[in-house]
CSV table of C-alpha atoms in Angstrom, one decimal:
chain,number,residue,atom,x,y,z
A,1,MET,CA,96.9,77.3,236.2
A,2,ARG,CA,96.3,74.1,234.4
A,3,ARG,CA,97.2,73.3,231.0
A,4,MET,CA,94.4,71.9,229.1
A,5,ASP,CA,95.2,69.5,226.2
A,6,SER,CA,92.1,68.4,224.5
A,7,ALA,CA,91.0,68.1,220.9
A,8,VAL,CA,88.3,70.4,220.0
A,9,SER,CA,86.3,69.7,216.7
A,10,MET,CA,85.9,72.6,214.4
A,11,PRO,CA,82.5,73.4,213.1
A,12,ARG,CA,81.9,72.3,209.4
A,13,LEU,CA,81.6,75.3,207.0
A,14,ARG,CA,79.0,75.3,204.2
A,15,VAL,CA,78.7,77.6,201.3
A,16,PRO,CA,75.2,79.1,201.2
A,17,LYS,CA,73.2,78.1,198.2
A,18,ASN,CA,72.7,81.7,197.3
A,19,ALA,CA,76.4,82.2,197.0
A,20,ARG,CA,76.7,79.2,194.6
A,21,ARG,CA,74.1,80.7,192.4
A,22,ARG,CA,75.7,84.0,192.3
A,23,ARG,CA,79.1,82.5,191.4
A,24,SER,CA,77.5,80.5,188.5
A,25,ARG,CA,75.7,83.6,187.3
A,26,ASN,CA,79.0,85.6,187.3
A,27,ARG,CA,80.7,82.9,185.3
A,28,ALA,CA,77.8,82.7,182.8
A,29,ARG,CA,77.9,86.5,182.4
A,30,ALA,CA,81.7,86.3,181.7
A,31,ARG,CA,81.2,83.6,179.1
A,32,LEU,CA,78.2,85.4,177.4
A,33,PRO,CA,80.1,88.1,175.5
A,34,LEU,CA,82.7,85.7,174.1
A,35,ALA,CA,80.0,83.3,172.9
A,36,SER,CA,77.9,86.0,171.4
A,37,LEU,CA,80.9,87.5,169.6
A,38,ARG,CA,81.9,84.1,168.3
A,39,GLN,CA,78.4,83.4,167.1
A,40,ILE,CA,78.1,86.7,165.3
A,41,LEU,CA,81.5,86.4,163.6
A,42,LEU,CA,80.8,82.8,162.4
A,43,SER,CA,77.3,83.4,161.3
A,44,ALA,CA,76.4,82.8,157.6
A,45,ARG,CA,75.6,86.5,157.0
A,46,TRP,CA,78.9,87.8,158.1
A,47,LEU,CA,80.7,85.0,156.2
A,48,SER,CA,78.8,86.0,153.0
A,49,LEU,CA,79.7,89.6,153.6
A,50,GLY,CA,83.3,88.8,154.0
A,51,VAL,CA,83.4,86.7,150.8
A,52,LEU,CA,81.6,89.6,149.0
A,53,ALA,CA,84.1,92.1,150.1
A,54,LEU,CA,87.0,89.9,149.2
A,55,SER,CA,85.5,89.3,145.7
A,56,ILE,CA,85.0,93.0,145.1
A,57,TYR,CA,88.6,93.7,146.1
A,58,ALA,CA,89.9,91.0,143.8
A,59,MET,CA,87.7,92.2,140.9
A,60,THR,CA,88.9,95.7,141.5
A,61,LEU,CA,92.5,94.6,141.3
A,62,ILE,CA,91.9,92.6,138.1
A,63,GLY,CA,90.0,95.4,136.5
A,64,LEU,CA,92.7,97.9,137.1
A,65,ASP,CA,95.6,95.7,136.2
A,66,GLU,CA,96.8,96.3,132.6
A,67,ARG,CA,98.0,92.7,132.4
A,68,PHE,CA,94.4,91.5,131.9
A,69,TYR,CA,93.8,93.7,128.8
A,70,LEU,CA,94.2,92.5,125.2
A,71,THR,CA,97.0,94.6,123.7
A,72,ALA,CA,99.0,92.2,121.4
A,73,ILE,CA,96.7,90.3,119.0
A,74,PRO,CA,98.5,88.1,116.4
A,75,VAL,CA,96.7,87.1,113.2
A,76,GLU,CA,97.5,83.9,111.4
A,77,GLY,CA,96.3,82.9,107.9
A,78,VAL,CA,96.2,86.3,106.2
A,79,ILE,CA,97.7,86.6,102.7
A,80,SER,CA,96.3,89.6,101.0
A,81,VAL,CA,94.0,91.0,103.8
A,82,PRO,CA,95.9,93.3,106.2
A,83,ALA,CA,96.1,91.9,109.7
A,84,THR,CA,95.2,95.4,111.1
A,85,GLU,CA,91.9,95.2,109.3
A,86,VAL,CA,91.1,91.8,110.9
A,87,VAL,CA,92.0,93.1,114.3
A,88,GLN,CA,89.9,96.2,113.9
A,89,ALA,CA,86.9,94.2,112.7
A,90,SER,CA,87.2,91.9,115.8
A,91,THR,CA,86.9,94.8,118.2
A,92,LEU,CA,89.1,93.0,120.6
A,93,ALA,CA,91.9,95.5,120.8
A,94,GLY,CA,92.0,97.1,124.3
A,95,SER,CA,89.2,94.9,125.6
A,96,HIS,CA,89.4,93.2,129.0
A,97,VAL,CA,89.9,89.4,128.9
A,98,PHE,CA,86.7,88.9,130.9
A,99,ALA,CA,84.7,91.1,128.5
A,100,ALA,CA,86.0,89.5,125.3
A,101,ASP,CA,83.6,87.2,123.4
A,102,PRO,CA,85.6,85.0,121.0
A,103,GLY,CA,82.5,83.7,119.1
A,104,ALA,CA,81.1,87.2,118.5
A,105,ALA,CA,84.6,88.5,117.5
A,106,ALA,CA,85.0,85.7,114.9
A,107,GLN,CA,81.5,86.4,113.5
A,108,GLN,CA,82.3,90.1,113.1
A,109,ILE,CA,85.5,89.3,111.2
A,110,MET,CA,83.6,87.1,108.7
A,111,ASP,CA,80.8,89.7,108.3
A,112,ASN,CA,82.9,92.8,108.0
A,113,VAL,CA,86.1,91.7,106.2
A,114,PRO,CA,85.6,90.9,102.5
A,115,GLY,CA,87.5,87.8,101.4
A,116,ILE,CA,87.5,86.1,104.8
A,117,ILE,CA,85.4,82.8,104.7
A,118,SER,CA,86.2,81.5,108.2
A,119,ALA,CA,87.7,82.9,111.4
A,120,THR,CA,88.4,81.5,114.9
A,121,VAL,CA,89.4,83.4,118.0
A,122,THR,CA,91.1,81.7,121.0
A,123,LEU,CA,91.6,83.3,124.4
A,124,GLY,CA,94.1,82.5,127.1
A,125,TRP,CA,95.0,83.6,130.6
A,126,PRO,CA,95.7,86.3,131.5
A,127,ASN,CA,95.7,88.3,128.2
A,128,GLN,CA,96.6,85.9,125.4
A,129,VAL,CA,94.5,85.9,122.2
A,130,GLN,CA,95.0,84.3,118.8
A,131,ILE,CA,93.1,84.9,115.6
A,132,ASN,CA,93.2,82.4,112.7
A,133,VAL,CA,91.5,83.2,109.4
A,134,THR,CA,91.0,81.6,106.0
A,135,GLU,CA,90.9,83.7,102.9
A,136,ASP,CA,88.9,83.0,99.8
A,137,SER,CA,91.1,82.9,96.7
A,138,PRO,CA,89.8,84.7,93.6
A,139,ILE,CA,89.1,82.9,90.3
A,140,ALA,CA,88.5,86.0,88.1
A,141,ILE,CA,88.6,89.8,88.1
A,142,TRP,CA,85.5,91.9,87.6
A,143,VAL,CA,86.2,95.3,86.1
A,144,GLU,CA,83.6,98.1,86.5
A,145,GLY,CA,84.7,101.5,85.3
A,146,SER,CA,88.1,102.2,86.9
A,147,ASN,CA,87.4,99.8,89.8
A,148,GLN,CA,88.5,96.2,90.0
A,149,PHE,CA,87.0,93.4,92.1
A,150,TRP,CA,88.0,89.9,92.8
A,151,VAL,CA,85.4,87.2,92.0
A,152,THR,CA,85.4,84.4,94.5
A,153,ARG,CA,84.2,80.8,93.8
A,154,ASN,CA,80.7,81.6,95.0
A,155,GLY,CA,80.5,84.6,92.7
A,156,ARG,CA,81.0,87.2,95.4
A,157,LEU,CA,82.7,90.5,94.6
A,158,ILE,CA,85.4,91.8,97.0
A,159,PRO,CA,87.9,94.7,96.5
A,160,ALA,CA,91.0,93.6,94.6
A,161,ARG,CA,93.9,94.0,97.1
A,162,SER,CA,96.8,93.2,94.8
A,163,GLN,CA,97.7,92.5,91.2
A,164,SER,CA,96.5,89.1,90.2
A,165,LEU,CA,98.3,87.7,87.1
A,166,GLY,CA,96.7,85.1,84.9
A,167,LEU,CA,93.1,85.6,86.0
A,168,LEU,CA,90.3,86.1,83.5
A,169,MET,CA,89.0,89.7,83.4
A,170,ILE,CA,85.3,90.3,82.9
A,171,GLN,CA,84.6,93.9,81.8
A,172,SER,CA,81.2,95.2,82.9
A,173,GLU,CA,80.1,97.5,80.0
A,174,ILE,CA,77.9,100.6,80.6
A,175,GLU,CA,75.9,102.1,77.7
A,176,THR,CA,74.4,105.5,77.6
A,177,THR,CA,71.5,106.9,75.6
A,178,ASN,CA,73.8,109.4,73.8
A,179,ALA,CA,76.2,106.7,72.7
A,180,ALA,CA,76.3,105.3,69.1
A,181,PRO,CA,74.2,102.2,68.5
A,182,SER,CA,76.0,99.1,69.7
A,183,GLU,CA,76.2,95.7,68.2
A,184,THR,CA,73.5,94.5,70.6
A,185,GLU,CA,71.1,97.2,69.4
A,186,THR,CA,71.8,96.4,65.8
A,187,ALA,CA,71.3,92.8,66.4
A,188,ASP,CA,68.0,93.5,68.2
A,189,GLU,CA,66.8,95.5,65.2
A,190,ALA,CA,67.8,92.7,62.8
A,191,ASN,CA,65.9,90.2,64.9
A,192,GLY,CA,62.8,92.3,64.8
A,193,GLU,CA,63.0,93.5,68.4
A,194,GLU,CA,63.2,96.9,69.9
A,195,PRO,CA,66.8,97.8,70.8
A,196,VAL,CA,67.6,97.7,74.5
A,197,VAL,CA,69.6,100.7,75.7
A,198,GLU,CA,71.2,100.4,79.1
A,199,THR,CA,71.5,103.6,81.0
A,200,SER,CA,73.1,102.3,84.1
A,201,ASN,CA,75.1,99.4,85.4
A,202,PRO,CA,75.1,99.6,89.2
A,203,HIS,CA,77.7,97.8,91.3
A,204,ILE,CA,76.5,94.2,92.1
A,205,ARG,CA,77.7,92.2,95.0
A,206,PHE,CA,77.5,88.8,93.3
A,207,VAL,CA,78.2,87.8,89.7
A,208,PRO,CA,75.3,85.7,88.4
A,209,ARG,CA,76.0,82.0,88.5
A,210,ASP,CA,75.4,81.4,84.8
A,211,VAL,CA,77.6,84.3,83.9
A,212,LEU,CA,80.5,83.1,86.0
A,213,ALA,CA,80.1,79.5,84.8
A,214,GLY,CA,80.0,80.5,81.1
A,215,ALA,CA,83.1,82.8,81.5
A,216,LEU,CA,85.2,80.1,83.1
A,217,GLN,CA,84.1,77.6,80.5
A,218,LEU,CA,85.1,80.0,77.7
A,219,LYS,CA,88.5,80.5,79.3
A,220,GLU,CA,89.0,76.8,79.6
A,221,LEU,CA,88.0,76.2,75.9
A,222,ARG,CA,90.0,79.2,74.6
A,223,PRO,CA,93.0,79.8,76.9
A,224,ASN,CA,94.1,82.7,74.8
A,225,ILE,CA,91.0,84.7,76.0
A,226,ASP,CA,92.2,87.1,78.7
A,227,ARG,CA,89.2,89.5,78.7
A,228,LEU,CA,85.5,89.1,78.3
A,229,PHE,CA,82.8,91.7,78.2
A,230,TYR,CA,79.4,91.5,79.9
A,231,ARG,CA,76.0,93.2,79.4
A,232,PRO,CA,72.9,92.0,81.0
A,233,SER,CA,71.0,92.2,77.7
A,234,SER,CA,73.4,90.1,75.7
A,235,GLY,CA,75.5,88.2,78.2
A,236,LEU,CA,79.2,87.5,77.6
A,237,SER,CA,81.1,88.7,74.5
A,238,TYR,CA,84.6,88.5,73.2
A,239,GLN,CA,86.6,90.7,70.9
A,240,ASP,CA,87.9,88.4,68.2
A,241,GLY,CA,91.5,89.2,67.2
A,242,ARG,CA,90.4,89.3,63.6
A,243,GLY,CA,88.4,92.4,64.2
A,244,TRP,CA,84.8,91.7,65.3
A,245,ARG,CA,82.8,91.0,68.4
A,246,VAL,CA,81.1,87.7,69.1
A,247,PHE,CA,78.3,87.3,71.7
A,248,PHE,CA,78.0,84.1,73.6
A,249,GLY,CA,75.2,84.8,76.1
A,250,THR,CA,75.5,82.9,79.4
A,251,GLY,CA,75.3,79.3,80.6
A,252,THR,CA,77.4,76.2,80.3
A,253,ASP,CA,76.7,75.3,76.6
A,254,MET,CA,79.8,77.2,75.4
A,255,PRO,CA,81.3,74.2,73.5
A,256,GLN,CA,78.3,74.0,71.2
A,257,LYS,CA,78.2,77.8,70.7
A,258,LEU,CA,81.8,77.8,69.8
A,259,VAL,CA,81.2,75.2,67.1
A,260,VAL,CA,78.3,77.2,65.6
A,261,TYR,CA,80.4,80.4,65.8
A,262,GLU,CA,83.4,78.9,64.0
A,263,THR,CA,81.1,77.4,61.3
A,264,ILE,CA,79.5,80.8,60.6
A,265,VAL,CA,82.9,82.5,60.4
A,266,ASP,CA,84.4,79.9,58.1
A,267,GLU,CA,81.4,80.2,55.7
A,268,LEU,CA,81.6,84.0,55.7
A,269,LEU,CA,85.3,84.1,55.1
A,270,ALA,CA,84.9,81.6,52.3
A,271,GLN,CA,82.4,83.9,50.6
A,272,GLY,CA,84.8,86.8,51.0
A,273,LEU,CA,82.7,88.5,53.7
A,274,THR,CA,84.0,90.0,56.9
A,275,PRO,CA,81.7,89.8,59.9
A,276,GLN,CA,81.1,93.0,61.9
A,277,TYR,CA,79.6,91.0,64.8
A,278,VAL,CA,78.3,87.5,65.3
A,279,SER,CA,75.8,86.4,68.0
A,280,VAL,CA,75.4,82.8,69.1
A,281,SER,CA,73.7,83.7,72.4
A,282,ASN,CA,70.9,81.5,71.1
A,283,GLN,CA,72.6,78.7,69.2
A,284,GLU,CA,69.3,77.6,67.7
A,285,LYS,CA,68.9,81.1,66.1
A,286,PRO,CA,72.3,82.6,65.5
A,287,TYR,CA,72.6,85.9,63.6
A,288,TYR,CA,75.4,88.1,62.2
A,289,LEU,CA,76.2,91.2,60.3
A,290,ALA,CA,78.8,91.0,57.6
A,291,GLN,CA,80.1,93.1,54.7
């Protein structure tokens, strides 16, 4: 036997083309599910849906959390108006902070609370609210029957909330057809006119401007006057401490009317006559009744 030592070249192995194609197809099939899943998850539609779900969840938590509801509402600036009345008019108590409208609440306070001339509402996170109001100070008291009302600077009548000392009182007089003839009726007869009988005096929301101006002027000229009377037919009148009624009408010409009135009274007293009433509503044509 002979030993054969020789180098034998091995044949070169080649991968068939079909096998390569199959391998690339298998790899592509393996990558396809991952790529599709990634594309679906990162698509705009799914991102929008996720944001929507997150928003609904956050809104649900905020809507159910009591910390976002307005429960404590402080009120600043009130003097005579109760703070509870201001809060009730604002309709903010128990409201959610997102549902509260500060502008509408301030307007409701000014519209529904008599005596409030301005209001501001401030909201803060998460449930902070502050109401600031400004009250209108009264300048006179309007008395109608057993009811008293404050008269503001613009003549508006609001319910009197407390006792106001030092303010001029204007008594609204009501006459009935069964009552005895008043000084006004007698004066109308003496002036050649039919007497005016008032059967009703309904509540008014505003005092006429000329009435309020005349009343304040009389109070300034005669500080001792604490009560005036008012009738639409004869205007303002005053019960003189010497025992008779004097009618001044309305308007801002009270200084001239007072001069005419004092002149008439001095002449009557000098003649030994006592007036029953004096009217200077029309200072050009004053008239009186004396005995």
